[in-house]
Amino acid sequence: MKRQIPVLLAFLTGTFVVVAFFVSAPVVVGLNEKLDELLMIVTAFALPLGVVSFLQHHSKKIGRRSIGWRNSIVSVASFAVMASLGIVEPFVSAQGRAVGFNWLFDTVFTPLQATMFSLLAFMIASAAFRAFRVKNLEAAILMISAVIVMLGRVPIGKFVLPPSAALTEWIMNVPNLAAQRGILIGAALGAASMAIRIILGIERPYMGGAGE
Amino acid sequence: MDLVSAWVAAFLTLAIYSFLYKDNPLYRFAESLFVGLSLGYEIGIVLHRTIIPNLFQKLAADPGRNWYLVIGGVLGIMLYLRYVQRVSFLGRWALAVYMGYFVGVELMQRLHGDVLPQVKDTMLPLLPLSLASVQNLLVLVGVLSVLVYFYFSRPHTGILRPVSRLGIWFIMVCFGASFGYTVMARISLLVGRLTFLVDDWVRPTLAAILG
């Protein structure tokens, strides 16, 4: 029974959403809206599951003094400060303004995030060095396409390769569009078939290995 | 941004960039700080933008009409029963409802929002012959050949072989274009950080020192 009920629940909720998509009866539409609202709440409750896992992982590292345990202290402490400010400050500060939370966000979080992502520019440059070694036709196509698009996106591009802007537009609108569309359709069909398998109980990821 | 905040932000920016030399404790400190802050940030946002307005405030405003929201709260709490050995199976019930609902939504969104509109937009007129119709034909050929490339139920031999090869050429153009776009986006982020260092950190600091 412990194994059948989750399968039944997943089947009923999944099937109901599919039926609700096609049926416009007020009862079904209303029920679907209510289900949508309450599952948004469940989603919000699911986030702290990640927090539990995060704290378990780092507390183990700190407890065992394993490699990088000092960094784990930094992670846990920064989490605790940011979460505490995020939870408490809107209640206690004037007009719900979270001054400390916003300061941490603007001064620490945003620069860290932007710098971390900009660091990828260097990683990509190093990856490009490897990827652009033209060993075959496919690698050549990849490189030519990337170079044209990069030139087409900067003002200097029109001096290096005058038609780069027009070529970039054509690449984006024709071959890139075609490939993106093919990939999107393929991925969507794959996701849809996986969804059907989960609704029918053929795949049971919610069992966490218990129902296999 | 005041000078103290600018110094903090500049220190963290340089700590991250120190990784370009080699992995070091300063970089790891900044990285760990980022991980903790990201998660902490989400907690505050989820509480004040989802749970409080959509559960507690609605229940407080009209409990008779919004009673069903309690089910969401109960299902949410049930997710944590996985940590209580005796009743851990109840956590799976909540997860099954949650997953069943979202895969149902995903199924319809994918089919109705992705597959059908994309197929419709691919079926464009090929006649009368013009530059636009040639481009429509190229898109059609590209989409079909890419789909053939990802069709693994039969070996790519015979007619499938040249078509899937054409498909991979289209994919390479697409990857190249995506790569080019990503590089330019990252470069603009890099320029943004360098501009910050010069305009918000170095200049105000020099101005403060030199009066």
XYZ file of C-alpha atoms in Angstrom:
423
model
C 0.000 0.000 0.000
C 2.870 2.338 0.851
C 4.123 1.867 -2.711
C 0.802 1.961 -4.565
C -0.593 5.158 -3.041
C 2.190 7.473 -4.367
C 1.787 5.974 -7.857
C -1.968 6.545 -7.662
C -1.522 10.126 -6.410
C 0.947 10.970 -9.201
C -1.418 9.402 -11.750
C -4.474 11.281 -10.461
C -2.827 14.712 -10.234
C -0.982 14.322 -13.554
C -4.076 13.087 -15.377
C -6.221 15.810 -13.848
C -3.898 18.551 -15.177
C -4.005 17.030 -18.662
C -7.822 16.741 -18.557
C -8.139 20.294 -17.182
C -6.229 21.553 -20.190
C -8.985 20.384 -22.520
C -12.075 20.748 -20.328
C -13.374 24.262 -19.733
C -16.104 23.327 -17.238
C -16.058 25.872 -14.352
C -15.641 23.112 -11.738
C -12.536 21.731 -13.447
C -11.044 25.175 -14.158
C -11.645 26.275 -10.545
C -10.140 23.095 -9.132
C -7.120 23.437 -11.406
C -6.547 27.017 -10.257
C -6.751 25.931 -6.611
C -4.330 23.069 -7.268
C -1.949 25.497 -8.968
C -2.084 27.847 -5.955
C -1.486 25.188 -3.348
C 1.313 23.494 -5.276
C 3.076 26.846 -5.515
C 3.100 26.730 -1.709
C 4.459 23.167 -1.754
C 7.247 24.366 -4.101
C 8.144 27.089 -1.600
C 8.231 24.522 1.203
C 10.529 22.323 -0.902
C 13.358 24.901 -0.899
C 14.340 24.325 2.756
C 14.881 20.647 1.824
C 17.914 21.926 -0.052
C 18.907 23.908 3.044
C 18.770 20.726 5.165
C 20.982 18.937 2.640
C 23.362 21.954 2.508
C 23.651 22.096 6.312
C 24.095 18.312 6.600
C 26.908 18.367 4.036
C 28.778 21.286 5.583
C 28.251 20.291 9.223
C 29.758 16.875 8.390
C 32.766 18.565 6.797
C 33.217 20.890 9.764
C 32.729 18.072 12.294
C 35.321 15.842 10.627
C 37.704 18.728 9.903
C 37.910 17.419 6.333
C 39.521 19.371 3.457
C 37.985 22.821 3.065
C 36.183 22.806 6.428
C 37.039 26.459 7.006
C 35.282 27.353 3.755
C 32.279 25.363 4.976
C 32.175 27.634 8.031
C 32.151 30.663 5.711
C 29.301 29.142 3.651
C 27.193 28.263 6.693
C 27.841 31.607 8.409
C 27.040 33.649 5.284
C 23.916 31.558 4.750
C 22.847 32.108 8.362
C 23.389 35.883 8.186
C 21.643 36.329 4.820
C 18.728 34.021 5.704
C 18.252 35.633 9.142
C 18.221 39.116 7.655
C 15.904 37.964 4.872
C 13.469 36.379 7.323
C 13.521 38.845 10.218
C 14.325 42.250 8.757
C 11.101 42.878 6.775
C 9.139 42.277 10.039
C 11.185 44.515 12.315
C 12.464 47.299 10.049
C 10.536 50.473 9.299
C 8.011 50.042 6.458
C 9.309 46.552 5.781
C 12.568 47.902 4.268
C 15.330 45.355 4.613
C 18.380 47.643 4.861
C 20.960 45.029 5.911
C 19.577 42.435 3.505
C 19.648 44.905 0.620
C 23.167 46.062 1.550
C 24.429 42.470 1.511
C 22.626 41.871 -1.763
C 23.969 44.987 -3.507
C 27.470 45.051 -2.032
C 28.372 41.395 -1.652
C 25.996 39.129 -3.570
C 25.660 41.101 -6.837
C 29.406 41.790 -7.338
C 30.213 38.161 -6.505
C 27.618 36.888 -8.952
C 28.643 39.242 -11.798
C 32.361 38.538 -11.265
C 31.821 34.799 -11.055
C 29.976 34.823 -14.383
C 32.468 37.192 -16.009
C 35.215 34.765 -14.967
C 33.628 32.389 -17.452
C 34.830 34.691 -20.266
C 38.378 33.497 -19.538
C 37.288 29.871 -19.203
C 35.447 30.127 -22.512
C 38.539 31.632 -24.157
C 40.550 28.650 -22.973
C 37.820 26.229 -24.110
C 37.721 27.999 -27.492
C 41.443 27.435 -27.939
C 40.807 23.693 -27.701
C 37.512 23.615 -29.618
C 38.717 25.803 -32.472
C 41.668 23.643 -33.446
C 40.249 22.795 -36.813
C 40.583 19.039 -37.019
C 37.586 18.312 -39.244
C 34.779 19.947 -41.203
C 32.408 20.149 -38.211
C 35.012 22.001 -36.100
C 35.612 24.395 -39.012
C 31.881 25.134 -39.321
C 31.654 25.743 -35.566
C 34.612 28.116 -35.617
C 33.510 30.091 -38.677
C 30.007 30.513 -37.261
C 31.308 31.622 -33.837
C 33.828 34.090 -35.309
C 31.216 35.672 -37.598
C 28.698 36.031 -34.736
C 31.329 37.524 -32.409
C 32.409 40.018 -35.084
C 28.796 40.841 -35.849
C 28.170 41.777 -32.210
C 30.943 44.375 -31.831
C 31.403 47.745 -33.597
C 34.905 46.814 -34.760
C 33.437 43.810 -36.617
C 32.367 45.899 -39.621
C 35.978 47.011 -40.157
C 37.401 43.491 -39.910
C 34.645 41.784 -41.917
C 32.250 44.324 -43.517
C 29.282 41.959 -44.011
C 29.593 40.468 -40.492
C 26.393 42.104 -39.195
C 24.294 40.857 -42.145
C 25.922 37.407 -41.971
C 25.258 37.219 -38.220
C 21.614 38.059 -38.804
C 21.348 35.374 -41.480
C 23.086 32.759 -39.316
C 20.781 33.546 -36.387
C 17.611 33.539 -38.502
C 18.199 30.546 -40.760
C 20.665 27.747 -39.821
C 20.721 28.594 -36.096
C 16.923 28.858 -36.001
C 16.549 25.527 -37.816
C 18.926 23.700 -35.461
C 17.467 25.328 -32.324
C 14.010 24.345 -33.511
C 15.038 20.754 -34.216
C 16.707 20.487 -30.792
C 13.700 22.109 -29.076
C 11.197 19.784 -30.751
C 13.333 16.739 -29.932
C 13.823 17.790 -26.302
C 10.131 18.642 -25.909
C 9.069 15.243 -27.260
C 11.557 13.567 -24.918
C 10.265 15.548 -21.917
C 6.662 14.798 -22.868
C 7.345 11.072 -23.123
C 9.111 11.141 -19.750
C 6.108 12.977 -18.274
C 3.772 10.262 -19.598
C 6.007 7.563 -18.102
C 5.907 9.294 -14.698
C 2.134 9.811 -14.801
C 1.612 6.144 -15.727
C 3.963 5.020 -12.952
C 6.521 3.445 -15.287
C 9.129 5.855 -13.880
C 8.830 6.594 -10.150
C 11.434 9.191 -9.206
C 9.297 10.322 -6.218
C 9.890 6.933 -4.576
C 13.576 7.716 -4.102
C 14.534 4.142 -4.953
C 11.969 2.595 -2.593
C 9.551 1.580 -5.311
C 11.979 0.114 -7.805
C 27.670 53.207 -3.626
C 29.545 54.584 -0.573
C 33.295 54.093 -0.240
C 33.125 51.274 2.369
C 30.678 49.296 0.193
C 32.860 49.959 -2.856
C 35.924 48.599 -1.012
C 34.011 45.466 0.059
C 32.709 44.889 -3.484
C 36.149 45.588 -5.005
C 37.867 43.221 -2.563
C 35.427 40.430 -3.451
C 35.735 41.153 -7.184
C 39.529 40.912 -7.005
C 39.288 37.815 -4.789
C 37.311 36.061 -7.531
C 39.682 37.261 -10.265
C 42.655 35.979 -8.249
C 41.600 32.537 -9.536
C 42.973 33.571 -12.939
C 46.444 33.276 -11.425
C 45.723 30.006 -9.604
C 43.328 28.424 -7.123
C 43.942 30.104 -3.754
C 42.334 30.563 -0.291
C 41.081 34.055 -1.126
C 39.140 32.766 -4.124
C 37.747 29.847 -2.099
C 36.638 32.259 0.619
C 34.752 34.402 -1.928
C 33.287 31.304 -3.566
C 32.050 29.889 -0.238
C 30.600 33.273 0.667
C 28.732 33.336 -2.630
C 27.299 29.833 -2.089
C 25.997 30.674 1.396
C 24.584 34.052 0.389
C 22.794 32.610 -2.669
C 20.938 30.083 -0.555
C 20.235 32.556 2.248
C 18.877 35.051 -0.267
C 16.395 32.502 -1.633
C 15.074 31.752 1.852
C 14.060 35.357 2.515
C 12.576 35.774 -0.947
C 10.542 32.556 -0.810
C 9.221 33.338 2.661
C 8.188 36.922 1.991
C 7.118 36.618 -1.639
C 5.472 33.180 -1.686
C 4.667 31.633 1.679
C 3.511 34.722 3.597
C 1.388 36.380 0.854
C 0.022 33.184 -0.680
C -0.579 31.173 2.475
C -0.641 33.119 5.740
C -2.059 36.425 4.496
C -4.745 34.743 2.405
C -5.717 32.458 5.266
C -5.808 35.383 7.691
C -7.866 37.483 5.276
C -10.557 34.897 4.486
C -10.064 31.473 6.091
C -13.496 30.215 4.990
C -12.790 30.817 1.325
C -9.095 29.926 1.295
C -9.180 26.828 3.519
C -7.804 24.654 0.698
C -4.415 26.425 0.979
C -3.906 24.524 4.237
C -3.570 21.389 2.070
C -0.566 23.028 0.360
C 0.976 23.791 3.742
C 0.334 20.251 4.982
C 1.800 18.740 1.791
C 4.799 21.053 2.169
C 5.366 19.925 5.753
C 4.868 16.290 4.703
C 7.940 16.629 2.473
C 10.014 16.796 5.677
C 8.632 13.523 7.029
C 11.294 11.791 4.937
C 13.630 12.539 7.846
C 11.364 10.652 10.306
C 11.993 6.961 9.694
C 8.593 5.630 10.859
C 6.516 7.926 8.661
C 8.991 8.616 5.865
C 6.569 7.055 3.342
C 4.249 10.067 3.850
C 6.986 12.285 2.398
C 6.713 10.244 -0.804
C 2.971 10.905 -0.988
C 3.550 14.655 -0.950
C 6.357 14.330 -3.488
C 4.129 12.168 -5.731
C 1.355 14.803 -5.757
C 3.913 17.533 -6.434
C 5.650 15.609 -9.191
C 2.442 14.300 -10.778
C 1.100 17.827 -11.035
C 4.240 19.353 -12.502
C 4.878 16.599 -15.039
C 1.251 17.018 -16.150
C 1.842 20.750 -16.595
C 5.166 20.040 -18.313
C 3.528 17.545 -20.683
C 0.958 20.050 -21.883
C 3.373 22.980 -21.957
C 5.913 21.043 -23.988
C 3.407 19.740 -26.507
C 1.240 22.830 -26.740
C 3.861 25.487 -26.059
C 6.919 24.046 -27.813
C 6.194 21.263 -30.300
C 3.018 22.513 -32.015
C 4.049 26.198 -32.421
C 7.509 25.194 -33.644
C 6.084 22.723 -36.154
C 3.575 25.354 -37.298
C 6.313 27.975 -37.749
C 8.368 25.506 -39.801
C 5.532 24.872 -42.262
C 5.997 28.086 -44.233
C 5.157 28.642 -47.938
C 7.800 27.455 -50.393
C 6.091 29.004 -53.419
C 6.270 31.408 -55.217
C 10.016 31.128 -55.458
C 11.779 34.012 -53.730
C 14.626 34.651 -51.281
C 12.202 34.205 -48.388
C 10.902 30.883 -49.733
C 14.487 29.589 -50.175
C 15.177 30.501 -46.550
C 11.939 28.752 -45.516
C 13.141 25.666 -47.384
C 16.540 25.845 -45.651
C 14.844 26.047 -42.244
C 12.617 23.075 -43.111
C 15.604 21.016 -44.302
C 17.561 22.043 -41.195
C 14.797 21.089 -38.758
C 14.206 17.709 -40.426
C 17.902 16.850 -40.671
C 18.510 17.790 -37.007
C 15.569 15.615 -35.971
C 17.001 12.759 -38.048
C 20.375 13.238 -36.324
C 18.680 12.784 -32.934
C 16.701 9.761 -34.114
C 18.509 6.835 -32.550
C 15.939 4.080 -33.011
C 17.569 3.033 -36.298
C 21.247 2.987 -37.258
C 22.309 5.968 -39.355
C 22.960 4.027 -42.532
C 21.634 4.367 -46.083
C 19.640 7.567 -46.657
C 19.762 8.450 -42.937
C 23.547 8.808 -43.052
C 23.848 11.898 -45.325
C 20.745 13.487 -43.774
C 22.065 13.112 -40.213
C 25.439 14.465 -41.384
C 23.660 17.525 -42.754
C 21.894 17.746 -39.392
C 25.191 17.892 -37.535
C 26.389 20.720 -39.793
C 23.313 22.727 -38.825
C 23.942 21.887 -35.173
C 27.561 23.043 -35.467
C 26.467 26.395 -36.903
C 23.983 26.695 -34.024
C 26.598 25.813 -31.388
C 29.053 28.257 -32.936
C 26.443 31.031 -32.877
C 25.491 30.216 -29.269
C 29.175 30.170 -28.339
C 29.727 33.561 -29.979
C 26.739 35.032 -28.159
C 27.825 33.580 -24.812
C 31.358 34.919 -25.219
C 30.066 38.415 -25.985
C 27.691 38.304 -22.977
C 30.514 37.255 -20.638
C 32.840 39.895 -22.087
C 30.228 42.573 -21.413
C 29.992 41.329 -17.798
C 33.784 41.534 -17.557
C 33.739 45.078 -18.946
C 31.055 45.908 -16.366
C 33.210 44.668 -13.493
C 36.301 46.524 -14.778
C 34.238 49.702 -15.153
C 33.060 49.246 -11.566
C 36.628 48.875 -10.317
C 37.732 52.055 -12.068
C 34.651 54.264 -11.614
C 33.288 53.152 -8.233
C 36.445 52.098 -6.428
C 39.707 53.580 -7.767
C 38.409 57.059 -8.650
C 36.418 57.719 -5.420
C 39.313 56.326 -3.345
C 41.828 58.607 -5.101
C 39.409 61.526 -4.738
C 39.085 60.822 -0.991
C 42.862 60.599 -0.551
C 43.764 63.606 -2.686
C 40.840 65.661 -1.432
